[in-house]
Coordinates of C-alpha atoms in Angstrom, one line a residue:
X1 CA -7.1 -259.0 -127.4
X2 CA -6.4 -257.8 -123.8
X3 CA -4.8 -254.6 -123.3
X4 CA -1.4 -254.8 -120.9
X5 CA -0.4 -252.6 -118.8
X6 CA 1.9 -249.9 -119.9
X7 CA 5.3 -249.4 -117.7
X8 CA 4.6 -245.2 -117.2
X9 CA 8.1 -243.4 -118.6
X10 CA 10.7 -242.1 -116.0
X11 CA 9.6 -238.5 -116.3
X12 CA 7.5 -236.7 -119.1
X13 CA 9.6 -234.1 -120.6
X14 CA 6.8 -231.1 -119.3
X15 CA 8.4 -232.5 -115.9
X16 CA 12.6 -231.7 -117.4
X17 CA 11.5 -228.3 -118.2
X18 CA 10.1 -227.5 -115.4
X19 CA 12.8 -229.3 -113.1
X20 CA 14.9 -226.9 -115.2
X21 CA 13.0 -223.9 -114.7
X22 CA 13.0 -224.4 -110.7
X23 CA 16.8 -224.9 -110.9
X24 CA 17.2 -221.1 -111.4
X25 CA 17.2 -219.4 -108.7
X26 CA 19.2 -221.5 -106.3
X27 CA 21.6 -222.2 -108.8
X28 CA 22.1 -218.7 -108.6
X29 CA 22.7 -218.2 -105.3
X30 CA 24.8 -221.2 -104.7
X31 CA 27.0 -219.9 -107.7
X32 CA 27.5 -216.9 -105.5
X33 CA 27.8 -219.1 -102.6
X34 CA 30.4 -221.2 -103.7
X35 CA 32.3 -218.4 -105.8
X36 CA 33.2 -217.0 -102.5
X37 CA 34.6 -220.0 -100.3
X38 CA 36.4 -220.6 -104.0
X39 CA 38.2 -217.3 -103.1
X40 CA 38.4 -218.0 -99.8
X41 CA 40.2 -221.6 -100.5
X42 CA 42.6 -219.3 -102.7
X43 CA 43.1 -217.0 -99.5
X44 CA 43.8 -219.4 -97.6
X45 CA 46.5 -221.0 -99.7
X46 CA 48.5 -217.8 -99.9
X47 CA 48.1 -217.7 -96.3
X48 CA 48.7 -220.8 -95.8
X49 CA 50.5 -222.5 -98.3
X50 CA 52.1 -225.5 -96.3
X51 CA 49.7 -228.8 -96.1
X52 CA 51.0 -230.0 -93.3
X53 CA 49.3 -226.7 -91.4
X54 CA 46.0 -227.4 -93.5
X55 CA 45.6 -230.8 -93.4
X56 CA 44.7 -230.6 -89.3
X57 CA 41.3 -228.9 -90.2
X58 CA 40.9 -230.8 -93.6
X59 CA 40.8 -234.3 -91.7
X60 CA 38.6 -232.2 -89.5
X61 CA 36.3 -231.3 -91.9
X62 CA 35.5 -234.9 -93.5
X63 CA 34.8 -235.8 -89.8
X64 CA 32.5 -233.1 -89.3
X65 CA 30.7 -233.7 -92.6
X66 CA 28.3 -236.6 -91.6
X67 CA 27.0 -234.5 -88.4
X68 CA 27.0 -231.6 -90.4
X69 CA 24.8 -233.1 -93.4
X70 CA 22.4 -234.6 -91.5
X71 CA 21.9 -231.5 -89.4
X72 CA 21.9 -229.3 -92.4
X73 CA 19.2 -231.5 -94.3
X74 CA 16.7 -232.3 -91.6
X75 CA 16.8 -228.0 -90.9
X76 CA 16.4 -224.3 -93.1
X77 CA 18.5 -222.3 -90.3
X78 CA 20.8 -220.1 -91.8
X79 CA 23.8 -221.6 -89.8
X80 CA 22.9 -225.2 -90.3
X81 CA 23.0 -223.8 -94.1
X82 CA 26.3 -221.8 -93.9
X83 CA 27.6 -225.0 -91.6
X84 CA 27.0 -226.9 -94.8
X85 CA 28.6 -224.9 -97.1
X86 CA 32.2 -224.9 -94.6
X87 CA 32.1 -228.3 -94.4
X88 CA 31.8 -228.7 -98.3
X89 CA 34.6 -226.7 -98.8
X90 CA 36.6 -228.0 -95.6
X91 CA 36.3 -225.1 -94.2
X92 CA 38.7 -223.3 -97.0
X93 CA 41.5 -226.3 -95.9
X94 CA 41.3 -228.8 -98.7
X95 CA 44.4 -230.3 -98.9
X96 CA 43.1 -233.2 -101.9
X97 CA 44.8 -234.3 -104.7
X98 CA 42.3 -232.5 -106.7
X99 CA 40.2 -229.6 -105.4
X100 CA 37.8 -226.9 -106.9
X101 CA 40.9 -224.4 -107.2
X102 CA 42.9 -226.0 -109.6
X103 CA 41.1 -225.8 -112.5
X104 CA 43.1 -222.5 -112.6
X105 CA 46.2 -224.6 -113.6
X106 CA 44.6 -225.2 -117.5
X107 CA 46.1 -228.5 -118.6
X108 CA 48.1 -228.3 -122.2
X109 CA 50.1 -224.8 -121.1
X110 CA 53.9 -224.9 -120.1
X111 CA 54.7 -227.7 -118.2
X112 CA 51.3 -229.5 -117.7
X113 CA 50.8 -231.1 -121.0
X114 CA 50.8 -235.1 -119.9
X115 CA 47.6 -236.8 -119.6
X116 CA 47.5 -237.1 -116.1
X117 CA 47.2 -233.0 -116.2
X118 CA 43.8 -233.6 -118.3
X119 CA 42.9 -236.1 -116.3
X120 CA 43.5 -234.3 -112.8
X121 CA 42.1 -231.1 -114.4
X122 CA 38.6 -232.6 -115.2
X123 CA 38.5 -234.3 -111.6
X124 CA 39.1 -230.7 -110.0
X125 CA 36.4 -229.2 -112.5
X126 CA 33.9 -232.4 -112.0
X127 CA 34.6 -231.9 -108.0
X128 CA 33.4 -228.3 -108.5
X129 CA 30.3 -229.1 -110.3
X130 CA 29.8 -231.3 -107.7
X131 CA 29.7 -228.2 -105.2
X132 CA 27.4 -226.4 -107.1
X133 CA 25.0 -229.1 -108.0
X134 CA 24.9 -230.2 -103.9
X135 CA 24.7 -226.2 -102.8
X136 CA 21.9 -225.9 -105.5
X137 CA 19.6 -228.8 -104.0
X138 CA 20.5 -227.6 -100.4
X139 CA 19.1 -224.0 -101.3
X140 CA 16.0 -225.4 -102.9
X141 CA 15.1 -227.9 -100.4
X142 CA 15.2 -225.2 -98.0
X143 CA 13.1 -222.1 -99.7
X144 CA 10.3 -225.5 -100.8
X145 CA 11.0 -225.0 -104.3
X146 CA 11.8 -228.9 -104.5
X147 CA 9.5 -231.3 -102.7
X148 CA 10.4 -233.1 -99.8
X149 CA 11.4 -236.5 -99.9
X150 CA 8.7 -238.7 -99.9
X151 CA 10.4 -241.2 -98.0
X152 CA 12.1 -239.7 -95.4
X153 CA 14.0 -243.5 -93.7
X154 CA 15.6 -243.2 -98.0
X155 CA 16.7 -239.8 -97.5
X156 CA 18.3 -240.5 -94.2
X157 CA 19.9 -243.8 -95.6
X158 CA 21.6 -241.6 -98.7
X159 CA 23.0 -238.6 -96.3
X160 CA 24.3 -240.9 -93.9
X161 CA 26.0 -242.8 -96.5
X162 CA 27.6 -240.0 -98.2
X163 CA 28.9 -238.9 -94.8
X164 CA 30.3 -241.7 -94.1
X165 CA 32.4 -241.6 -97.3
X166 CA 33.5 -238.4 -95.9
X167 CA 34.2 -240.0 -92.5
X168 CA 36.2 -242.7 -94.2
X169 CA 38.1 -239.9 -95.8
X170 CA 38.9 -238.3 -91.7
X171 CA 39.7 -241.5 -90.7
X172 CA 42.6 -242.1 -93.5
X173 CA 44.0 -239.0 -93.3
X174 CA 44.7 -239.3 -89.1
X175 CA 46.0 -243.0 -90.0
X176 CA 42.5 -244.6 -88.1
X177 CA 42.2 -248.0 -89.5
X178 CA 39.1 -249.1 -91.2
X179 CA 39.0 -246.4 -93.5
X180 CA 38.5 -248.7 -96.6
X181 CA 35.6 -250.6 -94.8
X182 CA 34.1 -247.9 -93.9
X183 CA 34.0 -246.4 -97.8
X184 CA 32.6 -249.4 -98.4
X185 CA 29.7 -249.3 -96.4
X186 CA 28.8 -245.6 -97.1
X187 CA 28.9 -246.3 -101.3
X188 CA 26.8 -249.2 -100.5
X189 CA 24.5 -247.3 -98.7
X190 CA 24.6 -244.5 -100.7
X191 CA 23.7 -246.5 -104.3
X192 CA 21.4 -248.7 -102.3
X193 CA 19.8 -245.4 -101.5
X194 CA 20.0 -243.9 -105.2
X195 CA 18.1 -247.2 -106.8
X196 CA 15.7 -247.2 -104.0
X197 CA 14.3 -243.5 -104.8
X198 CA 14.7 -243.8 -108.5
X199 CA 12.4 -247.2 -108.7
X200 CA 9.8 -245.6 -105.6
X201 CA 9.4 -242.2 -107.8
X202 CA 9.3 -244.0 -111.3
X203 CA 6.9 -242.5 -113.6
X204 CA 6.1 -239.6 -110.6
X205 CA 6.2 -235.8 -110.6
X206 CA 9.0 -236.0 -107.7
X207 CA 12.2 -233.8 -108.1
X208 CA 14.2 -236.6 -106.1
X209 CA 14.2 -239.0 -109.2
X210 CA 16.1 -236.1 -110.9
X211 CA 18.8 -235.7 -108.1
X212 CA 19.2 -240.0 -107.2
X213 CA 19.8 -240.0 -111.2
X214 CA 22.6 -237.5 -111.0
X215 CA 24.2 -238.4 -107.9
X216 CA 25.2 -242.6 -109.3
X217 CA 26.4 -240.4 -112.1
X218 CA 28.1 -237.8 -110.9
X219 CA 30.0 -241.0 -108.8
X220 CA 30.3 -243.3 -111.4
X221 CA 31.9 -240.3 -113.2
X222 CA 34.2 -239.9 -110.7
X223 CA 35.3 -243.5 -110.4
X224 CA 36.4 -243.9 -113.8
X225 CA 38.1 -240.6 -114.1
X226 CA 40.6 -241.6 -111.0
X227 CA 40.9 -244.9 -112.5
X228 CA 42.0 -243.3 -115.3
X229 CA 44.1 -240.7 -113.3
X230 CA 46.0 -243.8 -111.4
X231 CA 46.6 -245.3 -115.0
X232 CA 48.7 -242.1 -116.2
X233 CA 50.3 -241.7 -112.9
X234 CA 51.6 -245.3 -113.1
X235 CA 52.8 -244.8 -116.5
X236 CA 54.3 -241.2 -115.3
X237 CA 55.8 -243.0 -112.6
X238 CA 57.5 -245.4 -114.7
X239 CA 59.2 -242.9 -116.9
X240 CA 60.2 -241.1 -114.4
X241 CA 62.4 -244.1 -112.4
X242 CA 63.9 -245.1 -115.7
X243 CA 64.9 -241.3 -116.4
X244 CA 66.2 -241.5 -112.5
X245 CA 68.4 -245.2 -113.4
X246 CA 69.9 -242.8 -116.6
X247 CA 71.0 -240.4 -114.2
X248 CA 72.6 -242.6 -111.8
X249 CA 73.7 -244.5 -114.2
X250 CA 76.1 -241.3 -115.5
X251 CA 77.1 -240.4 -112.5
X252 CA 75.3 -236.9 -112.4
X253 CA 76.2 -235.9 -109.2
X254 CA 75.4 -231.8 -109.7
X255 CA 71.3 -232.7 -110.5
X256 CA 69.4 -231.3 -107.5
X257 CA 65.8 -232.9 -107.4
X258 CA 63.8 -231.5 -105.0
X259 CA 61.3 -235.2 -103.6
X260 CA 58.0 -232.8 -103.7
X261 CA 58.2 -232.4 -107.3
X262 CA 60.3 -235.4 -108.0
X263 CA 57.2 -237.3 -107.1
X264 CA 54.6 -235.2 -108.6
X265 CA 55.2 -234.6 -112.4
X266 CA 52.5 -232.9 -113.0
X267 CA 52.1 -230.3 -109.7
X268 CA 48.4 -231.3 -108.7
X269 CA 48.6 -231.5 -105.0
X270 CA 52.1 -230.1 -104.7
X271 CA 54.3 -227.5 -103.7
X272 CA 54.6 -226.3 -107.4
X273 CA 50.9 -226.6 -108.1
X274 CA 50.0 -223.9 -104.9
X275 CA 53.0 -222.0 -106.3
X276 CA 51.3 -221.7 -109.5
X277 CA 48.1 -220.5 -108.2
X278 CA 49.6 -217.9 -105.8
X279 CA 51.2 -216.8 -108.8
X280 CA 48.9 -216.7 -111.1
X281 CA 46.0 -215.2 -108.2
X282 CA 48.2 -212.6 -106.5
X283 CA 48.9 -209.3 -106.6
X284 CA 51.7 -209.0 -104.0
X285 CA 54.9 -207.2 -105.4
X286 CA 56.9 -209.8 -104.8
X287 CA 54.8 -212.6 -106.6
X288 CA 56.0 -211.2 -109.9
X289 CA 59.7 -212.3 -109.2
X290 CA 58.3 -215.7 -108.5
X291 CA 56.6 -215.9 -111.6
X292 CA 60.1 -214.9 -113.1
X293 CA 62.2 -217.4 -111.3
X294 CA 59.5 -220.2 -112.3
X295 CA 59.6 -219.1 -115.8
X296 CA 63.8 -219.2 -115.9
X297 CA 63.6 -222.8 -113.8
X298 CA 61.3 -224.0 -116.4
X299 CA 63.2 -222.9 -119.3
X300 CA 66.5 -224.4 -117.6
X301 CA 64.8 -227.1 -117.0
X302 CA 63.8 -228.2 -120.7
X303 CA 67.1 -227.3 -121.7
X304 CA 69.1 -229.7 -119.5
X305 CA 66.3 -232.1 -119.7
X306 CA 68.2 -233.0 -123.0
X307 CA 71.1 -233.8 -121.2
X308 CA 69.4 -235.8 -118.0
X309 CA 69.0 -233.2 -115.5
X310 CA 65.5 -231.8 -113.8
X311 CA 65.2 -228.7 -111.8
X312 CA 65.1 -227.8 -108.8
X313 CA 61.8 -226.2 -107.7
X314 CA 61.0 -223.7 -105.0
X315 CA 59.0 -225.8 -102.6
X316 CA 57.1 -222.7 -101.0
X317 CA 55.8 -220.0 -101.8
X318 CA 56.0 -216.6 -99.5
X319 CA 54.0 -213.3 -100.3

């Protein structure tokens, strides 16, 4: 009897551990890296804390991304390197729904206990892992402790695609149609990409087979955690307009609701949430009386919730 041919395994495990091993020292550094623009995106915020002055330089920043990646890729120069970094972190402006600094607002404490919290919480965390991971392949592509890309018209195809989700992301927030076209395209290039280097390095000692396996993860991840996030929020949304009919409905005319947090139970990507990290991050006099009046709001606010009434929240935060 013939012998067939054997399909050779993804990767041998010697290949894991030593994948693993390499992963050391520029995991490291882009810890360190991406601690301080975390900082700096905190900084920012209490500088800052209006989106409407942020958002300018976030729409920016997903513009500049694509330029930025491929630059950043194709060269080791410190500034195409620090470029990347500024870019990742929109240049400290991120005005998202979920972004690295909110996993600071732990889900099931106070208020944040629905959930949508959990779910918004893990996005923000899975967002910052996503920073790290990216930081850590850009640090070892650039001191040759990963191999190049073996195909270099791949590598191109799966940075340009991934900019071009970023682009998409630019061209919504400035209200520039074909937005959702333009997502389109980049995913597809970007998972065309993904299976293309996966099959090529099958059964190879390449470190790309590692990082195309990751990224359709990381996304995929991703893709069912908003679905899930736009789930609760429908759900949140619905109680909240049949609370709203109650109230009308009695004729409460003294209930203040402030629309920022009227529309946004939870806080993530509102007035309350930046609130509650410039609270919980500062050490400004004056933040400790916020903290106060946030506490006493929240602890009027669960007692009239009893009787139909919601608080009203401070919508920024000065220190």
């Amino acid at each position: 009897m013939s012998e067939g041919r054997s399909v050779p395994p993804l990767f041998e495990t010697e290949d894991a551990l030593d994948f693993v091993v390499k992963l050391a020292r520029p995991l490291s550094v882009a810890l360190l890296l991406n601690g301080s623009f975390f900082v700096g995106e905190l900084a920012m915020l209490m500088a800052c804390p209006l989106p409407q002055v942020r958002k300018v330089i976030d729409g920016f920043a997903h513009i500049l991304t694509a330029p930025i990646s491929v630059i950043a890729f194709y060269g080791t120069d410190s500034l195409g390197t620090l470029l990347f970094f500024g870019s990742l972190w929109h240049f400290l402006c991120d005005c998202a729904q979920t972004r690295p600094t909110y996993v600071l607002l732990l889900p099931c404490r106070g208020w944040r206990t629905s959930s949508r919290d959990c779910v918004r919480w893990f996005e923000s965390l899975w967002i910052l892992l996503h920073h790290i991971f990216i930081g850590t392949v850009k640090l070892g592509l650039d001191w040759g402790i990963f191999n190049e890309s073996r195909d270099p018209l791949l590598l191109f195809i799966f940075v340009g695609g991934a900019g071009l989700a970023h682009l998409s992301f630019g061209m919504n927030a400035f209200g520039i149609r074909g937005s959702l076209a333009m997502l389109v395209i980049s995913q597809l290039l970007r998972l065309g990409a993904d299976v293309a280097i996966v099959l090529k390095t099958w059964g190879q000692d390449d470190d790309w087979k590692f990082f195309m396996l990751a990224d359709p993860f990381w996304l995929c991840t991703l893709l069912m955690t908003r679905i899930a996030g736009s789930y609760c929020s429908c759900c949140t949304r619905q109680r909240a307009q049949v609370s709203d009919d109650e109230r009308q409905g009695a004729n409460d005319s003294s209930t203040s609701i402030d629309p920022v947090v009227a529309s946004s139970v939870i806080g993530f990507n509102s007035a309350e949430a930046d609130l509650a990290l410039v609270c919980a991050c500062s050490s400004a006099p004056d933040v400790s009386q916020l903290i106060q009046e946030r506490e006493l709001k929240l602890a009027v606010g669960h007692a009239g919730h009893s009787r139909g009434r919601r608080p009203s929240w401070p919508t920024t935060a000065r220190v």
